[in-house]
mmCIF file of C-alpha atoms and ligand atoms in Angstrom:
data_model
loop_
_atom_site.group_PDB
_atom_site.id
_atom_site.type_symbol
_atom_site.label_atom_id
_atom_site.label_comp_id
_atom_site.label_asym_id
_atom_site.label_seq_id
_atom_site.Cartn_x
_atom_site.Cartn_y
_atom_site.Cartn_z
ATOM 1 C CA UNK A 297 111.242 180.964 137.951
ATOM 2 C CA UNK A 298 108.835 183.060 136.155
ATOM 3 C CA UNK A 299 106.513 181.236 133.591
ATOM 4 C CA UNK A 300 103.617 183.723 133.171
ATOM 5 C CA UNK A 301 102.989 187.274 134.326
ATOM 6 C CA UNK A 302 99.792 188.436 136.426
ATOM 7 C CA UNK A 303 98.171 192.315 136.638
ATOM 8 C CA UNK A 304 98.543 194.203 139.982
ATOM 9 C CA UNK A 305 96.312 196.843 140.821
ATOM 10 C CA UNK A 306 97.851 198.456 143.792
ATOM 11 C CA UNK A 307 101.574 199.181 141.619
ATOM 12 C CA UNK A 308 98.921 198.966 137.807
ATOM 13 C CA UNK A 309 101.613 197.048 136.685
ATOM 14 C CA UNK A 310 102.438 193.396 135.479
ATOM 15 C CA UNK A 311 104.557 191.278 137.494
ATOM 16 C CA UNK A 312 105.397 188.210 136.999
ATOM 17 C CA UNK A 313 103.908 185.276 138.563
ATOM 18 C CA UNK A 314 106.714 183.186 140.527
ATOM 19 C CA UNK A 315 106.387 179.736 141.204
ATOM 20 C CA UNK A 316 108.584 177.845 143.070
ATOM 21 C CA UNK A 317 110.370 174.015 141.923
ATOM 22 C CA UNK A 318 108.747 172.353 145.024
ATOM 23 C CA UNK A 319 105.096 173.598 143.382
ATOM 24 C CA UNK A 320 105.967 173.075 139.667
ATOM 25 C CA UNK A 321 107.771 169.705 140.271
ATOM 26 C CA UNK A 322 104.048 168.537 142.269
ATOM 27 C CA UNK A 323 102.140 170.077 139.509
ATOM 28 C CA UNK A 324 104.309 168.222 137.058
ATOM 29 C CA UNK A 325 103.846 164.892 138.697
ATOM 30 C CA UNK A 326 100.324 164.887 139.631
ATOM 31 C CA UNK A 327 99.836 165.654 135.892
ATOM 32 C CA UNK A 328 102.235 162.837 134.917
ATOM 33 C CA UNK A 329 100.469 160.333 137.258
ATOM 34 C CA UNK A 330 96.855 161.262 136.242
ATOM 35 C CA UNK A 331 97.978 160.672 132.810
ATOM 36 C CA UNK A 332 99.240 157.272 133.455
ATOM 37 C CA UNK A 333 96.407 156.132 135.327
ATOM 38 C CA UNK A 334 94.166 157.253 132.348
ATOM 39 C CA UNK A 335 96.243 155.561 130.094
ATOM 40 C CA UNK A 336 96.649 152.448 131.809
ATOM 41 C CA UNK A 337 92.955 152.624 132.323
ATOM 42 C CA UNK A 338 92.347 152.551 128.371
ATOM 43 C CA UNK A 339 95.038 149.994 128.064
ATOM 44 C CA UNK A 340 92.921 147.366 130.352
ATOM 45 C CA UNK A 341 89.794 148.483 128.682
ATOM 46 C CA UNK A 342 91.156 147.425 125.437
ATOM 47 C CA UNK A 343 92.622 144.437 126.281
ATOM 48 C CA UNK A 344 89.674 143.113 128.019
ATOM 49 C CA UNK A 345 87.526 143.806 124.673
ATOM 50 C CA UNK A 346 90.177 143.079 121.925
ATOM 51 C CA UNK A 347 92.843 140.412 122.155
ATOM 52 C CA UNK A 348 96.128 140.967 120.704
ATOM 53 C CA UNK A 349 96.807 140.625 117.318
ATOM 54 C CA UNK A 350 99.080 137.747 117.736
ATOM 55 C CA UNK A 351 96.844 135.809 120.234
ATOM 56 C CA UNK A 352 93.500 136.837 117.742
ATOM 57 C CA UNK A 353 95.713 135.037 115.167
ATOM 58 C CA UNK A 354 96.677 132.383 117.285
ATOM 59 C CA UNK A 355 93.062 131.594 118.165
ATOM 60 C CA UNK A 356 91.685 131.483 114.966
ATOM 61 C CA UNK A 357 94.821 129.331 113.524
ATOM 62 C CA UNK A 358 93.368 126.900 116.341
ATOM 63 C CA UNK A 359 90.181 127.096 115.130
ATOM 64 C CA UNK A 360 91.024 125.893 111.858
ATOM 65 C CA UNK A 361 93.195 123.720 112.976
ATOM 66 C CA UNK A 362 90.345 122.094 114.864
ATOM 67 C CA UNK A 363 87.866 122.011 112.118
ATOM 68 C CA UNK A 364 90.449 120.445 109.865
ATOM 69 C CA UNK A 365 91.231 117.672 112.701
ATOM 70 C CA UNK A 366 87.887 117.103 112.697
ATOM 71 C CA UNK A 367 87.207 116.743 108.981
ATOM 72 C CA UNK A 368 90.279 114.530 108.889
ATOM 73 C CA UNK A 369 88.911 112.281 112.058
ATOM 74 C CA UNK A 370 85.726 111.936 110.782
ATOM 75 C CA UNK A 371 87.473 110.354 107.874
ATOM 76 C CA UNK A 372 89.414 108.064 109.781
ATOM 77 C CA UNK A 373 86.094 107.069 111.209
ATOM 78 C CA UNK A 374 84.433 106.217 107.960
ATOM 79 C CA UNK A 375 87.551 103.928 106.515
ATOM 80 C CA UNK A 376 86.912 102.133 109.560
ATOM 81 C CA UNK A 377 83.346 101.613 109.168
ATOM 82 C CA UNK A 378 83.847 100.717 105.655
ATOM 83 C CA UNK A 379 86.668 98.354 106.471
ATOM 84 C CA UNK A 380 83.988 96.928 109.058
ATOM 85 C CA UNK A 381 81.781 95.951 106.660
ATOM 86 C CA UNK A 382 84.636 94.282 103.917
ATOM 87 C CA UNK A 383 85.580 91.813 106.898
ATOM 88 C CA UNK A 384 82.154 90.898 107.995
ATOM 89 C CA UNK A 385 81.611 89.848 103.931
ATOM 90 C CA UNK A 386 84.640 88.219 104.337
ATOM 91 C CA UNK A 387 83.535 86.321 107.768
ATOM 92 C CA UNK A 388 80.118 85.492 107.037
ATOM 93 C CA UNK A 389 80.030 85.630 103.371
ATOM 94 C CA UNK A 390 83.629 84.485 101.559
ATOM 95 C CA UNK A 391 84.391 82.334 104.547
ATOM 96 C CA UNK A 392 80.955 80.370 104.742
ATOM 97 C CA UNK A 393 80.820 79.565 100.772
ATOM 98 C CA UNK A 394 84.499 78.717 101.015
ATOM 99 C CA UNK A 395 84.167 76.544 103.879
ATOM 100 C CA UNK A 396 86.781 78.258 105.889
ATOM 101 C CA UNK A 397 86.006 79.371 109.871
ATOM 102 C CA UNK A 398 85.324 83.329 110.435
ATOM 103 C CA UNK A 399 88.630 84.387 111.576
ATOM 104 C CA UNK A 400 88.577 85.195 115.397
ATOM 105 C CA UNK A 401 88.544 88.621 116.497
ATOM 106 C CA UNK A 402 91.744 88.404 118.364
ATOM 107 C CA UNK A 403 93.483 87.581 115.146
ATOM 108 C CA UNK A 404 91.550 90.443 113.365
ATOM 109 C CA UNK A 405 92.832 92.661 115.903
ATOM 110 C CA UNK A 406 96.562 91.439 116.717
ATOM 111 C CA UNK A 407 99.210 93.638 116.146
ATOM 112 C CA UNK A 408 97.043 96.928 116.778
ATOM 113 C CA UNK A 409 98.678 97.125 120.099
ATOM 114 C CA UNK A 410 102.167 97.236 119.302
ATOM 115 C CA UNK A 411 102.597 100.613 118.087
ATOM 116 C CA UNK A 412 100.149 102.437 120.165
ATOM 117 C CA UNK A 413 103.714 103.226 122.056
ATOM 118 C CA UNK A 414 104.037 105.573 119.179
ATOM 119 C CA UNK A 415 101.139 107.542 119.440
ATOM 120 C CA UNK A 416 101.554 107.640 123.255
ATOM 121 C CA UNK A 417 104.534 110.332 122.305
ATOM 122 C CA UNK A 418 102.003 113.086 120.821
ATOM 123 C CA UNK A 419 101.477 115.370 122.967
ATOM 124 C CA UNK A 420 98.002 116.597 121.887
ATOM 125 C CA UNK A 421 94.869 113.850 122.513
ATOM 126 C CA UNK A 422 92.959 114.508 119.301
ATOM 127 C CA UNK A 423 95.960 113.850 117.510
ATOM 128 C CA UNK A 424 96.974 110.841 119.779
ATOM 129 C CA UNK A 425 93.474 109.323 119.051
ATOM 130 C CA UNK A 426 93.643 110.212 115.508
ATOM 131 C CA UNK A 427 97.193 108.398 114.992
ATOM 132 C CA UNK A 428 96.245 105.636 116.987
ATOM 133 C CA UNK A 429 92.866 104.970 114.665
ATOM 134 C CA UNK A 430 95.089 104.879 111.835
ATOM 135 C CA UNK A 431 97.411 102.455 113.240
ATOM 136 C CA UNK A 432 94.232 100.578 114.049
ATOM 137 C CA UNK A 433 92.836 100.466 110.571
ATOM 138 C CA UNK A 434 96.067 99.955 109.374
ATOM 139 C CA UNK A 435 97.008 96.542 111.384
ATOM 140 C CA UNK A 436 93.594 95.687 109.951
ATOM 141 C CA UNK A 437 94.064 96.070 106.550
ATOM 142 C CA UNK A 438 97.534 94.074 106.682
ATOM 143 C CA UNK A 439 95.412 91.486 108.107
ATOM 144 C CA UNK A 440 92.108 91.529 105.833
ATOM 145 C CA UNK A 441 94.703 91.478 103.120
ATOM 146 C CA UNK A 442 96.421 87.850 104.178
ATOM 147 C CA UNK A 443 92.621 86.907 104.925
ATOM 148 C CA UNK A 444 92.188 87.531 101.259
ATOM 149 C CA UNK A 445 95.284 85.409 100.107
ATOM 150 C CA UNK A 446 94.031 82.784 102.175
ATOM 151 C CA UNK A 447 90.687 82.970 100.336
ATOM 152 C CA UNK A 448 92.360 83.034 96.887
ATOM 153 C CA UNK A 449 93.852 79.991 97.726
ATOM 154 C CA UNK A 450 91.218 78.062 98.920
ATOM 155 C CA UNK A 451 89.017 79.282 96.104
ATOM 156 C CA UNK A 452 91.984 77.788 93.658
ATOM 157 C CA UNK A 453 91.840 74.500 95.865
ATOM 158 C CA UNK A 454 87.810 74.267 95.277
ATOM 159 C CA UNK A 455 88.333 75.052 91.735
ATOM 160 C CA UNK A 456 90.491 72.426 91.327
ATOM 161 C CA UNK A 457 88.358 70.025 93.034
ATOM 162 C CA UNK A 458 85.749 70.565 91.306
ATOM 163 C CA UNK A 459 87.660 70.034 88.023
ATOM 164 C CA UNK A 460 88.634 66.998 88.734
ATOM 165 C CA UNK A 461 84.743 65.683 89.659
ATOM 166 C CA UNK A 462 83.724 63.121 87.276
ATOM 167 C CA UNK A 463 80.663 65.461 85.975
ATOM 168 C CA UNK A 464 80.080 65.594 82.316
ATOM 169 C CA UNK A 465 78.430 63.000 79.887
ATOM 170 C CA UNK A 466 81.973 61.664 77.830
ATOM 171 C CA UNK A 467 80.144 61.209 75.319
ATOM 172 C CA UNK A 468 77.849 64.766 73.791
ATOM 173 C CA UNK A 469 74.278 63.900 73.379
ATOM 174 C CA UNK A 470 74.504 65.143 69.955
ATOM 175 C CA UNK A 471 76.052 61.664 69.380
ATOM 176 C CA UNK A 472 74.865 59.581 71.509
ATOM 177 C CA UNK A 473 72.138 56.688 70.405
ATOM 178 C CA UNK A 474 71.336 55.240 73.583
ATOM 179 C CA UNK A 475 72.514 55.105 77.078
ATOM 180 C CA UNK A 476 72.135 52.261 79.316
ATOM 181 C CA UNK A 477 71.932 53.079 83.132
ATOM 182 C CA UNK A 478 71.349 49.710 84.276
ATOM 183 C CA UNK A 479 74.531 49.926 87.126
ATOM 184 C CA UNK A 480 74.808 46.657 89.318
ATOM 185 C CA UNK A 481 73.760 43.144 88.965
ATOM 186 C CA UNK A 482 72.256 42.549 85.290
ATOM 187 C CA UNK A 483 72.941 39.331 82.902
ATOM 188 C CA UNK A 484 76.165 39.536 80.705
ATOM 189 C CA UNK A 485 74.999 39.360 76.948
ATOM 190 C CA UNK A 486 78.389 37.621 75.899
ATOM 191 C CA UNK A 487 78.744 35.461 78.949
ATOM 192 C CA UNK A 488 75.209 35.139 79.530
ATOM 193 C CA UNK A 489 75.503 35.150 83.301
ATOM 194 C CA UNK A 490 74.318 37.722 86.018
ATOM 195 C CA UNK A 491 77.651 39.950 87.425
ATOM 196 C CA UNK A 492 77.672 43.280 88.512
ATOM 197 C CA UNK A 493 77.724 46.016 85.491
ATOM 198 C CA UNK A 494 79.740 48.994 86.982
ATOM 199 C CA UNK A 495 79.560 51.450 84.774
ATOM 200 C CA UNK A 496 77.042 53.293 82.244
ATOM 201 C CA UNK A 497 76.586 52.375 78.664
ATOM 202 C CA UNK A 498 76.952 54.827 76.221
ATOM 203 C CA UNK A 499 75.743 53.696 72.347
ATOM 204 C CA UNK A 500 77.074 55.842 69.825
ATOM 205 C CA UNK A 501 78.244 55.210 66.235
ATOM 206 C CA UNK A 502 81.896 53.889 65.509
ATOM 207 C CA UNK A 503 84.819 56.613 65.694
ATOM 208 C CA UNK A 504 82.441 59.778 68.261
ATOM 209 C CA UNK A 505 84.789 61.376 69.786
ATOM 210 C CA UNK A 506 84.981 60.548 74.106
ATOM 211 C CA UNK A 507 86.056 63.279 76.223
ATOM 212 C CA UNK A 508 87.601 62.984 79.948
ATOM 213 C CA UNK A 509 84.856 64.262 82.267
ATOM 214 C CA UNK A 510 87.294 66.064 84.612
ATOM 215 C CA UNK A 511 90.761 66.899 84.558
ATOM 216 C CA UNK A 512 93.189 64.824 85.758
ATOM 217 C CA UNK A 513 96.345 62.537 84.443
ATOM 218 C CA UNK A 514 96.094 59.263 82.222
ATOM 219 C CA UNK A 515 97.563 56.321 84.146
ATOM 220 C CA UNK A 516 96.802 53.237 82.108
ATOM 221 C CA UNK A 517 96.154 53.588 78.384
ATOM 222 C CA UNK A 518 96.290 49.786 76.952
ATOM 223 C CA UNK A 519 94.261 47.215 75.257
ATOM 224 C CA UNK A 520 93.089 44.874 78.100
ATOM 225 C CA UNK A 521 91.277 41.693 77.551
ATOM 226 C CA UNK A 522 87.422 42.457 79.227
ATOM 227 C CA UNK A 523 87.616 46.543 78.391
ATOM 228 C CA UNK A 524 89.772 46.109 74.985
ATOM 229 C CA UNK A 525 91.298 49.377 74.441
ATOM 230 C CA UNK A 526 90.680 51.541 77.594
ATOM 231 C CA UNK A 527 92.046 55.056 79.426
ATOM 232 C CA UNK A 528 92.160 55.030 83.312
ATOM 233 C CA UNK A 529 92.158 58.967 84.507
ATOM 234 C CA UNK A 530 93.471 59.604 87.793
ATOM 235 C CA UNK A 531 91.386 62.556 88.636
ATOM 236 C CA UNK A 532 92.875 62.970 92.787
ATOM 237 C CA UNK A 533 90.581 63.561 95.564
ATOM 238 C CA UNK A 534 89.991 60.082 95.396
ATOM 239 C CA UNK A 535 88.379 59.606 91.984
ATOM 240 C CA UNK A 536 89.412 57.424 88.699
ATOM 241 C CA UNK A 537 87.333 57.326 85.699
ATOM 242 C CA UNK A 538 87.754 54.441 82.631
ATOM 243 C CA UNK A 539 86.484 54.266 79.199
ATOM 244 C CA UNK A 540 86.090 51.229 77.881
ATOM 245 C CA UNK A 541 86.010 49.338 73.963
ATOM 246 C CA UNK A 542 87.424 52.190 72.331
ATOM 247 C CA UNK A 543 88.583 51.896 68.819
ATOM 248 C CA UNK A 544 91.528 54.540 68.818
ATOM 249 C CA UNK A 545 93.472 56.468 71.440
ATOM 250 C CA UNK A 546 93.807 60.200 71.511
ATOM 251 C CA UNK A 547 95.935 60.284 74.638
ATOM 252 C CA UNK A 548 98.743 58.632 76.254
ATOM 253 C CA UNK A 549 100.107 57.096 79.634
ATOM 254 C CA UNK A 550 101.412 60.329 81.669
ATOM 255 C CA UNK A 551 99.119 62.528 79.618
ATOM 256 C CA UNK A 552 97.803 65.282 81.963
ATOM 257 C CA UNK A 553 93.673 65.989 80.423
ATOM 258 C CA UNK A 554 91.136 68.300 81.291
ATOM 259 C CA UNK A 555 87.484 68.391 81.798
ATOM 260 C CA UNK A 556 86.382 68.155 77.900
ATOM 261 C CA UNK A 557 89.315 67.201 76.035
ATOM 262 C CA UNK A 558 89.054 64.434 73.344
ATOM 263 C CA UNK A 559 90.840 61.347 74.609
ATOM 264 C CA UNK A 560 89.810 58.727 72.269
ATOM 265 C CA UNK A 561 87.131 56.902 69.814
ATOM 266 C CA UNK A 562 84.126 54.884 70.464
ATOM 267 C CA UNK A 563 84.817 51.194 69.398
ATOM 268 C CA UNK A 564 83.957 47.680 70.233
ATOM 269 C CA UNK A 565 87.117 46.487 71.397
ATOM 270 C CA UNK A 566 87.615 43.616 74.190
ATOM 271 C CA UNK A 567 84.293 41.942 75.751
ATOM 272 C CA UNK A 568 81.562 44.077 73.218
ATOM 273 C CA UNK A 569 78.896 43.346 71.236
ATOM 274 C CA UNK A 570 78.012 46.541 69.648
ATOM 275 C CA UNK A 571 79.867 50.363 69.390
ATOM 276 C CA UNK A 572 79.634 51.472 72.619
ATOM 277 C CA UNK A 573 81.561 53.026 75.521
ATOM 278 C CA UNK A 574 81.539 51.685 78.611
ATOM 279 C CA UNK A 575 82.497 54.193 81.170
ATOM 280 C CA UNK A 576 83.146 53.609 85.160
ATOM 281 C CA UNK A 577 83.790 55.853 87.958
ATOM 282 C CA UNK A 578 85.238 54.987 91.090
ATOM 283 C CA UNK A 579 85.672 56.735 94.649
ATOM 284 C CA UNK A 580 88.114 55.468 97.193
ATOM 285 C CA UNK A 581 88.954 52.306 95.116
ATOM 286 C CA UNK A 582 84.626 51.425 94.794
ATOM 287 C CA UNK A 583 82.852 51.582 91.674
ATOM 288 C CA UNK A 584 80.289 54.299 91.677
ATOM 289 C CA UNK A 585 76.945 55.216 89.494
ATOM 290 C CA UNK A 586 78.678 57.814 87.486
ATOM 291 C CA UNK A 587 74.618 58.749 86.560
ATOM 292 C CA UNK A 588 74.992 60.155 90.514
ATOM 293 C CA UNK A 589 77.970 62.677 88.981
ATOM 294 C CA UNK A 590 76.279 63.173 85.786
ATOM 295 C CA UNK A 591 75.559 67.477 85.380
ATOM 296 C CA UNK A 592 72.442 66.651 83.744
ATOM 297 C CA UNK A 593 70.950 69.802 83.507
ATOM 298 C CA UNK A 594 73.465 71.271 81.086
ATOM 299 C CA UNK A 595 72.093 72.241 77.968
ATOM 300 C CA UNK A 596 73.774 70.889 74.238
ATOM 301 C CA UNK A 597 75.287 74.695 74.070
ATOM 302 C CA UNK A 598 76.738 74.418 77.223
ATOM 303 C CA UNK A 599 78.428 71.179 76.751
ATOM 304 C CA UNK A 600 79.959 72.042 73.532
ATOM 305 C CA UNK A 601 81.386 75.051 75.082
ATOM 306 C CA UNK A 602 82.947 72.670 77.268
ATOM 307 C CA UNK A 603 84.256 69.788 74.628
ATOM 308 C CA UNK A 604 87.499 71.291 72.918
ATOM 309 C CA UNK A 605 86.081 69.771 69.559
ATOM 310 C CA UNK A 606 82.915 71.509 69.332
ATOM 311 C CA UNK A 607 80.170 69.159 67.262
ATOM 312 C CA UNK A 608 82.895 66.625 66.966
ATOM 313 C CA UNK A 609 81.647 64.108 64.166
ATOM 314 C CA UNK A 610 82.293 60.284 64.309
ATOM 315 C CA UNK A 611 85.142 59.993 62.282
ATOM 316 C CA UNK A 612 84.038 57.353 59.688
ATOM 317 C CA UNK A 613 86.820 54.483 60.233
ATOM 318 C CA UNK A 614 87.153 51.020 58.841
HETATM 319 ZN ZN1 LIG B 74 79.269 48.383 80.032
#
């Protein structure tokens, strides 16, 4: 096998050079192996300094991934701070005015156990967490939100109490002439004898309006012999209110009234001397100071915004 040709001095001539397969065949793989070792040298270089493409993109997809977990937790983490705070107000704020008991923490927290099963099944804590935080707040919310109800109702409930409290003057000041607080033991004028007054006096001209001072339902609305024409209103909770010597009715038996509504006339019907309305309130079957129920510290404006008939004149009768 003759690859190149050499110069020999002793015959001046070129001859070729003859190598034999053993030699070319070692030459040939030493060269083969020295260029893999170099190249598999370079290879490890670069890998140790640069990752793969896919893994750089894998890695930085992860990164992201991260920072957007992160972002997202950290929201999670505020809703439930926030959520914190709505059921302390509720606890120690709605609950107090409303009367109600804080609910207990293991009613503010029932429920959030039952589907942490589901969470269990992701693989990947941060997630886990994450899902189970959300199923925490969750739970909560369902149960903030029937805490709410709860408080809507009893609000209603106070509301309605309250209505039906015995608390404004049935008569406005506007009209009113005189009023008589004596309550208890006085002497009758008519039978001229001492006996227990239970009610308030209220002197105003013939025909001024009288309004119910709390809602409730008209159970008796009759002449009688001592109160002449009177209105019993069944107010619940306990309470009854009457109004006594009017001259006309506004309202009848079964009527249902609210606070301020114009239920009759001031008259001087039945055991009376002069136009006047008697009025009585009584708790739990007793007669009661209605001056203790009176809201005396509302102004003329206020009560008229209360009245239906705002500056209602006596209606000149007879
Ligand atoms: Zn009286």
């Amino acid at each position: 096998m003759a690859l190149h040709y050499t110069y020999n001095q002793e015959t001046c001539r070129y001859e070729p050079v003859v190598v034999s397969p053993k030699r070319f065949a070692k030459k040939s793989f030493r060269f083969l192996g020295l260029s893999f070792l170099l190249g598999a040298a370079f290879l490890g270089y670069y890998n140790l300094k640069y990752d793969f493409l896919d893994e750089r993109i894998e890695r930085e997809t992860n990164e992201q991934l991260k920072t957007e977990w992160q972002l997202l937790q950290e929201e999670l983490e505020k809703t439930s701070a926030h959520l914190t705070k709505i059921e302390d107000t509720d606890d120690h704020n709605f609950r107090t005015i409303l009367e109600l008991e804080p609910l207990p923490q293991s009613i503010r927290e029932a429920g959030t156990g039952g589907r942490e099963k589901e969470s269990d099944q992701v693989g990947y804590p941060l997630i886990r967490n994450s899902i189970a935080l959300a199923d925490k707040i969750s739970n909560r919310l369902t149960i903030e939100q029937q805490s709410m109800d709860e408080l809507n109702k009893q609000l209603e409930a106070k509301q309605h109490e309250r209505a039906s409290r015995p608390a404004i003057q049935p008569i406005s000041n506007h009209n009113l002439i005189r009023l008589n607080t004596i309550f208890g033991l006085r002497l009758h004028p008519i039978f001229n004898y001492v006996r227990p007054h239970n009610g308030l006096d209220l002197t105003a001209a013939y025909g001024t309006p009288v309004y119910a001072s709390a809602d409730g339902v008209v159970v008796f609305a009759e002449p009688n012999t001592g109160y002449g024409n009177v209105i019993f209103v069944n107010h619940g909770y306990g309470f009854e209110t009457r109004y006594a010597h009017l001259s006309r009715y506004n309202v009848k038996k079964g009527d249902r009234v609210k606070r301020g509504q114009l239920i009759g006339f001031v008259g001087s019907t039945g055991t009376s001397t002069n136009n006047h309305l008697h009025y009585e309130v009584i708790y739990n079957g007793k007669y009661i100071n209605p001056i203790s129920f009176l809201n005396t510290d509302l102004t003329q404006e206020e009560y008229n915004r209360l009245i239906q008939h705002k500056h209602e004149q006596p209606v000149a009768e007879k």
